[in-house]
Amino acid sequence: MNYFSRRLTSLSFAWVLGAFVAAGPCLSAEIDFNTQIRPILAAKCFHCHGPDEGAREAGLRLDTQEGAFEDLGGYAAVVGGDAAASELLKRVRSEDPDIRMPPPDQGPVLSQEEQAALEAWVQQGAKYKTHWAFEPPVKSEVPNAVADFSKAPRASSAIDHFVRERLRNVSEQPPSQLADRYTLIRRLSLDLTGLPPTVEEADAFAADDSPVAYERLVDRLLASPAFAEHVGRDWLDLARYADTNGYEKDRPRTIWPYRDWVLQAIAADEPFDRFSIAQLAGDMLPNATAEDRIATGFHRNTMLNEEGGIDPLEYRFYAMVDRVATTGTVWMGLTTGCAQCHTHKYDPITHTDYYALMALLNNADEPEMAVETEAVEAAEVALQKQIDAEENRLVKRYLTNLPRPTADPKPVAAESSKATPAENVEESIANAFRGWLEIQINEAAEWSNLRPEQMKSTTPYFERLPDDSILAGGDVSKRDVYELEFNPKAPVSALRLEVLPDPSLPANGPGMAYYEGRKGDFFLSEFKVFWNGKPIALENASHDYGKISVGSGDAAASSVLDGEGSTGWSTSGREGQASQLVVNLKERIDPAAGENDAENPATLRIEMLFERHFAAPLGRFRISATDSDQAMAATSMPVDLLQQLAGIESTEEAEALPGYADLQRLFLDSSDLLKEPRKRLDSLRRQVPTPPRTMVFTERPAEHPRATHRHHRGEFLQVKELVEPDIPSLFGGLGDERPHNRLELARWLVSEENPLVARVMVNRIWRSLLGSGFVRTDGDFGTQSEPPSHPALLDYLAIEWIENGWSMKWLYREMVLSTTYRQASEKDPDFDPTNRWLSRGPRFRLAAEAIRDQNLAISGTISRQFGGPSVYPPQPGSVTALAYGSGKWEPSVGADRYRRSLYTFRKRTAPFAAYTVFDAPTGEACAARRQRSDTPLQALTLLNDEMFLETARQLAEKTVADAGDGAEATLIATQLFRHVLIRPAEKAEQEMMLDFYNDQIAAKVSPAQAWFLLARALMNTDEAITKP
């Protein structure tokens, strides 16, 4: 017995072509491989005899014609044109459990229809075809199906002709009639804006008999900012958007500027190709703008682990795993993530292909950038004018006219608050300033910046900046070593390490701490110096500021000389500010001494160790040296001012320095004597807003590419061979004529070379409107997918969309203008129960956010503010109280309490309760579609959630007030009905509502409470939360 016969794995057989199953195969008709044979092989055979060489049994491969026809030692699985000689057919028909395929323990025997189809296919030559989704879309001629359904409403677009042709092939039942006007406006408003129409808008549309009334309504809704908010929510599901980092700590992050970029791009109808390129590689575009960089937040939406003891490189790898899977889902509709551990078992995506795709995405650093909003900029400008004016006033009053020294000057106290009664305050402060200046001049020494000849580190890479500072970038670890080599030209008695802020660093630096500890922190454990390869003894070290924020230990500069990696120097709490550490050598070193010359210069090597329980190396720093005879100490004086002071001898000379005004302000900010006069200035400075910082991508320098390796079984620690960046080989690769980088990947994804992207997006948008896509497996267009119900229409719309400039508004417009979309949604249980053939209009439950937004809208409380930071609508406090490290959920007040649900703060480990009940995703992974469930919790939420109670009460009060004093109960009840359901109430419905109201009054309930209870009941009806 041949071994391959035991290993044909059987998976559940998901589908067989509808007509094929109903009528059985016709052996004389040509069998289509993609629609009739591939589904059988994919479901029953590919698991053990497919693309994955690691799982392939007996060397048999059935996903390619070459593999199926291969000589296996005197026989072949498939012999084209000879069913009797084909081993595959013998095995699938065998009743012997040792012979049968699939084996009994793997699944049921193939059905008679399946066996007959395989036989007919083999007899016809067993021709293979490329999977339909991997072939370019083909634009078919629009069929003429009008005459076949004479009683059907008039077809209004090409969509209707394709739909009716497909419907004609499966039934003689005509499509449904058009929905009534009230149903149409509510359906369209909810689909395009996520909000219901007002009663006035609905009545106006119902009364408008213009032939273009519906078209005008569509255009008005597409132009509304609410369209971008509603459609943007679907895209944010794909982008796995959330306002926290996820994992155990799940701390807040600022990435709402990316969310706002998405909304603004959709509102402006940004073409989908540019929309995509900006999100994948906006930072790499020529003349990239701030908005282009913000767009790259798409792939910064991955989770970030800040748990103590983690390896940041490991979790960065897992973030890359997520990015590969998400890219495959969003732009290719493929389950690329299945190739992380091995070659894909069903689709032609190899294990190496997976890591080649990862390599294209892997060469980016992940900084934050400040986002200067118009409001922040305006506030900054206004406050800076006041600050400048106040500084000038204080300087002019206290620090302008300095007392001149006498012929025999005596030392002046640097800082004294004990002025004699005869002295006025101004004179006392002026004297103190002159004394302070003299001390700074006397202590100033000439420092020279050292330019490194060589730089290397264990993990980050270095960039030398024009001011001789060094900027570190890239990855970090919990033990990083920096090595810098210099060839000084002058003697050295002391070294100075300046730690400097930089906008590319977390919290502006100076450190690179990000995953744990304070953002922008660093921890310098050891500072060592070598001269011509030999260690140099260091006398002492000093700093201008030192503090450790996480853990215990001494932050003193001396800790960097003690040989203990657990101690060190940090400036925690002063993120975004410069500090310095000065080290004095025990003995001066002199390049002129010894045997060094121009060809063999003396080498000064500095090693810095950054070792902590979290990754915290330096981000930007500068090394300088002096040969001063005096022992040097660190000072808070900015280096550029020290350089100026080192070249003068008196305070009179200081007044001529370019930085004299800066010296005045430095004293102004630091002197205790000016604490009282400085209060208003300090208050103004505290009011200066801090621009939000959002998470972005930045491509690494070409000279510092990040290596990507294949990982055996997808394990972080199982690193194998280096992999070159490229697209999956099934698409032919990027070739040699263009660079293999993230920008070219983005361009390829939205080019005609990618046969999937337009189909995937058309399918996704069709599903959002009609309830089900042409391909029901939204995130999988591979060989395991269900074939499209209307393949010609899918391809037609894909090509038309591209030809119309990738306009998303055009695509939505085309779909909702069709008669197919406008059909009534009443269901015929005997025909097309799942609406697969689009015989009726769509009807399904609203999404979580739309349910809440609808209630806010009909109650008249909704805030229509567009964009901005996330808000905190009310929810049970216990939702976040039980999550690790969560602060108290403080509900927003004012208009923020009633913002659209899109703007709700999304915490991954404790999602907003009401949204979770209605199946909203958590943001932990890409959500190609939302599942729809029906549970008692949903009714209980609508009845008892604080927000729903509040909107029901507000709706009742508003309706009663609008009806006026003495209004009849019938009027109030029907108006409540209309606000919630838009359509007029039928007589029986009016009677039911009056009975409900009267029952409450009879039970001694106040009229106001009775109307509230009726409003709450109406909001909880199936019709209220369902698209009609």
PDB file of C-alpha atoms in Angstrom, residues 304-431:
ATOM      1  CA  LEU A 304       3.073  47.225  22.972  1.00  0.00           C
ATOM      2  CA  ASN A 305       4.134  45.175  25.980  1.00  0.00           C
ATOM      3  CA  GLU A 306       5.381  47.176  28.978  1.00  0.00           C
ATOM      4  CA  GLU A 307       5.378  44.316  31.455  1.00  0.00           C
ATOM      5  CA  GLY A 308       8.441  44.121  33.695  1.00  0.00           C
ATOM      6  CA  GLY A 309      11.185  41.792  32.480  1.00  0.00           C
ATOM      7  CA  ILE A 310      10.109  41.513  28.847  1.00  0.00           C
ATOM      8  CA  ASP A 311      12.583  41.580  25.983  1.00  0.00           C
ATOM      9  CA  PRO A 312      11.607  44.550  23.803  1.00  0.00           C
ATOM     10  CA  LEU A 313      13.147  42.903  20.741  1.00  0.00           C
ATOM     11  CA  GLU A 314      10.932  39.849  21.192  1.00  0.00           C
ATOM     12  CA  TYR A 315       7.759  41.870  21.381  1.00  0.00           C
ATOM     13  CA  ARG A 316       8.834  44.001  18.485  1.00  0.00           C
ATOM     14  CA  PHE A 317       9.061  40.756  16.515  1.00  0.00           C
ATOM     15  CA  TYR A 318       5.503  39.886  17.517  1.00  0.00           C
ATOM     16  CA  ALA A 319       4.404  43.355  16.437  1.00  0.00           C
ATOM     17  CA  MET A 320       5.943  42.604  13.040  1.00  0.00           C
ATOM     18  CA  VAL A 321       4.049  39.315  12.943  1.00  0.00           C
ATOM     19  CA  ASP A 322       0.857  41.313  13.429  1.00  0.00           C
ATOM     20  CA  ARG A 323       1.845  43.790  10.713  1.00  0.00           C
ATOM     21  CA  VAL A 324       2.424  41.054   8.150  1.00  0.00           C
ATOM     22  CA  ALA A 325      -0.907  39.404   8.921  1.00  0.00           C
ATOM     23  CA  THR A 326      -2.748  42.736   8.856  1.00  0.00           C
ATOM     24  CA  THR A 327      -1.178  43.811   5.558  1.00  0.00           C
ATOM     25  CA  GLY A 328      -2.192  40.505   4.012  1.00  0.00           C
ATOM     26  CA  THR A 329      -5.751  40.776   5.289  1.00  0.00           C
ATOM     27  CA  VAL A 330      -6.353  44.430   4.400  1.00  0.00           C
ATOM     28  CA  TRP A 331      -4.772  44.703   0.942  1.00  0.00           C
ATOM     29  CA  MET A 332      -4.697  41.110  -0.298  1.00  0.00           C
ATOM     30  CA  GLY A 333      -7.501  39.357   1.519  1.00  0.00           C
ATOM     31  CA  LEU A 334      -5.115  36.508   2.291  1.00  0.00           C
ATOM     32  CA  THR A 335      -4.299  34.656   5.481  1.00  0.00           C
ATOM     33  CA  THR A 336      -0.601  35.428   5.237  1.00  0.00           C
ATOM     34  CA  GLY A 337      -0.260  34.914   8.987  1.00  0.00           C
ATOM     35  CA  CYS A 338      -0.671  31.166   8.405  1.00  0.00           C
ATOM     36  CA  ALA A 339       2.846  31.102   6.930  1.00  0.00           C
ATOM     37  CA  GLN A 340       4.544  32.439  10.074  1.00  0.00           C
ATOM     38  CA  CYS A 341       5.468  28.963  11.334  1.00  0.00           C
ATOM     39  CA  HIS A 342       5.567  26.999   8.091  1.00  0.00           C
ATOM     40  CA  THR A 343       4.617  27.223   4.450  1.00  0.00           C
ATOM     41  CA  HIS A 344       0.897  27.909   4.067  1.00  0.00           C
ATOM     42  CA  LYS A 345      -0.995  24.631   3.969  1.00  0.00           C
ATOM     43  CA  TYR A 346      -3.468  25.773   1.333  1.00  0.00           C
ATOM     44  CA  ASP A 347      -2.260  28.898  -0.448  1.00  0.00           C
ATOM     45  CA  PRO A 348       1.005  29.266  -2.414  1.00  0.00           C
ATOM     46  CA  ILE A 349       2.714  31.379   0.260  1.00  0.00           C
ATOM     47  CA  THR A 350       5.960  29.841   1.415  1.00  0.00           C
ATOM     48  CA  HIS A 351       7.584  30.202   4.820  1.00  0.00           C
ATOM     49  CA  THR A 352      10.316  32.299   3.165  1.00  0.00           C
ATOM     50  CA  ASP A 353       7.710  34.436   1.362  1.00  0.00           C
ATOM     51  CA  TYR A 354       6.279  35.355   4.744  1.00  0.00           C
ATOM     52  CA  TYR A 355       9.590  36.652   6.090  1.00  0.00           C
ATOM     53  CA  ALA A 356      10.415  38.368   2.801  1.00  0.00           C
ATOM     54  CA  LEU A 357       7.176  40.317   3.183  1.00  0.00           C
ATOM     55  CA  MET A 358       8.099  41.029   6.799  1.00  0.00           C
ATOM     56  CA  ALA A 359      11.473  42.363   5.634  1.00  0.00           C
ATOM     57  CA  LEU A 360       9.723  44.968   3.466  1.00  0.00           C
ATOM     58  CA  LEU A 361       7.915  46.287   6.544  1.00  0.00           C
ATOM     59  CA  ASN A 362      10.728  45.720   9.006  1.00  0.00           C
ATOM     60  CA  ASN A 363      13.116  48.511   8.096  1.00  0.00           C
ATOM     61  CA  ALA A 364      11.299  51.272   9.966  1.00  0.00           C
ATOM     62  CA  ASP A 365      12.000  52.868  13.309  1.00  0.00           C
ATOM     63  CA  GLU A 366       9.058  53.690  15.526  1.00  0.00           C
ATOM     64  CA  PRO A 367       9.334  57.180  17.011  1.00  0.00           C
ATOM     65  CA  GLU A 368       6.705  59.628  18.161  1.00  0.00           C
ATOM     66  CA  MET A 369       6.161  63.038  16.575  1.00  0.00           C
ATOM     67  CA  ALA A 370       4.605  66.216  17.921  1.00  0.00           C
ATOM     68  CA  VAL A 371       1.347  67.209  16.255  1.00  0.00           C
ATOM     69  CA  GLU A 372       0.924  70.951  16.101  1.00  0.00           C
ATOM     70  CA  THR A 373      -2.825  71.490  15.903  1.00  0.00           C
ATOM     71  CA  GLU A 374      -4.223  74.905  15.018  1.00  0.00           C
ATOM     72  CA  ALA A 375      -5.612  75.337  18.537  1.00  0.00           C
ATOM     73  CA  VAL A 376      -2.280  74.462  20.154  1.00  0.00           C
ATOM     74  CA  GLU A 377      -0.324  76.713  17.790  1.00  0.00           C
ATOM     75  CA  ALA A 378      -2.639  79.664  18.433  1.00  0.00           C
ATOM     76  CA  ALA A 379      -2.373  79.209  22.194  1.00  0.00           C
ATOM     77  CA  GLU A 380       1.412  78.878  22.001  1.00  0.00           C
ATOM     78  CA  VAL A 381       1.783  82.088  19.983  1.00  0.00           C
ATOM     79  CA  ALA A 382      -0.498  84.084  22.254  1.00  0.00           C
ATOM     80  CA  LEU A 383       1.156  82.873  25.447  1.00  0.00           C
ATOM     81  CA  GLN A 384       4.684  83.295  24.081  1.00  0.00           C
ATOM     82  CA  LYS A 385       3.980  86.971  23.434  1.00  0.00           C
ATOM     83  CA  GLN A 386       2.936  87.395  27.057  1.00  0.00           C
ATOM     84  CA  ILE A 387       5.953  85.410  28.288  1.00  0.00           C
ATOM     85  CA  ASP A 388       8.378  87.468  26.200  1.00  0.00           C
ATOM     86  CA  ALA A 389       6.848  90.688  27.464  1.00  0.00           C
ATOM     87  CA  GLU A 390       7.059  89.571  31.093  1.00  0.00           C
ATOM     88  CA  GLU A 391      10.664  88.373  30.720  1.00  0.00           C
ATOM     89  CA  ASN A 392      11.649  91.674  29.148  1.00  0.00           C
ATOM     90  CA  ARG A 393       9.943  93.587  31.946  1.00  0.00           C
ATOM     91  CA  LEU A 394      11.763  91.642  34.649  1.00  0.00           C
ATOM     92  CA  VAL A 395      15.138  91.839  32.900  1.00  0.00           C
ATOM     93  CA  LYS A 396      14.769  95.570  32.315  1.00  0.00           C
ATOM     94  CA  ARG A 397      13.808  96.214  35.929  1.00  0.00           C
ATOM     95  CA  TYR A 398      16.329  94.016  37.732  1.00  0.00           C
ATOM     96  CA  LEU A 399      19.165  92.946  35.439  1.00  0.00           C
ATOM     97  CA  THR A 400      19.904  95.740  32.987  1.00  0.00           C
ATOM     98  CA  ASN A 401      21.944  98.351  34.875  1.00  0.00           C
ATOM     99  CA  LEU A 402      24.644  96.431  36.691  1.00  0.00           C
ATOM    100  CA  PRO A 403      26.774  98.210  39.325  1.00  0.00           C
ATOM    101  CA  ARG A 404      30.307  98.796  38.066  1.00  0.00           C
ATOM    102  CA  PRO A 405      33.210  97.385  40.071  1.00  0.00           C
ATOM    103  CA  THR A 406      35.394  99.784  42.080  1.00  0.00           C
ATOM    104  CA  ALA A 407      39.140 100.313  41.494  1.00  0.00           C
ATOM    105  CA  ASP A 408      39.768  97.704  44.134  1.00  0.00           C
ATOM    106  CA  PRO A 409      36.839  95.349  43.595  1.00  0.00           C
ATOM    107  CA  LYS A 410      35.890  92.990  46.341  1.00  0.00           C
ATOM    108  CA  PRO A 411      34.233  89.670  45.641  1.00  0.00           C
ATOM    109  CA  VAL A 412      30.485  89.984  45.265  1.00  0.00           C
ATOM    110  CA  ALA A 413      28.222  87.365  46.771  1.00  0.00           C
ATOM    111  CA  ALA A 414      26.738  85.172  44.141  1.00  0.00           C
ATOM    112  CA  GLU A 415      23.349  85.009  45.753  1.00  0.00           C
ATOM    113  CA  SER A 416      22.280  86.853  48.870  1.00  0.00           C
ATOM    114  CA  SER A 417      18.834  87.688  50.040  1.00  0.00           C
ATOM    115  CA  LYS A 418      20.122  89.707  53.029  1.00  0.00           C
ATOM    116  CA  ALA A 419      20.075  93.187  51.585  1.00  0.00           C
ATOM    117  CA  THR A 420      20.841  96.105  53.903  1.00  0.00           C
ATOM    118  CA  PRO A 421      17.939  98.386  54.752  1.00  0.00           C
ATOM    119  CA  ALA A 422      19.452 101.100  52.615  1.00  0.00           C
ATOM    120  CA  GLU A 423      19.540  98.932  49.531  1.00  0.00           C
ATOM    121  CA  ASN A 424      16.523  98.657  47.314  1.00  0.00           C
ATOM    122  CA  VAL A 425      15.462  95.340  45.841  1.00  0.00           C
ATOM    123  CA  GLU A 426      16.590  96.196  42.303  1.00  0.00           C
ATOM    124  CA  GLU A 427      20.125  97.067  43.437  1.00  0.00           C
ATOM    125  CA  SER A 428      20.357  93.933  45.581  1.00  0.00           C
ATOM    126  CA  ILE A 429      19.359  91.687  42.707  1.00  0.00           C
ATOM    127  CA  ALA A 430      21.657  93.485  40.257  1.00  0.00           C
ATOM    128  CA  ASN A 431      24.587  92.969  42.634  1.00  0.00           C
TER     129      ASN A 431
END
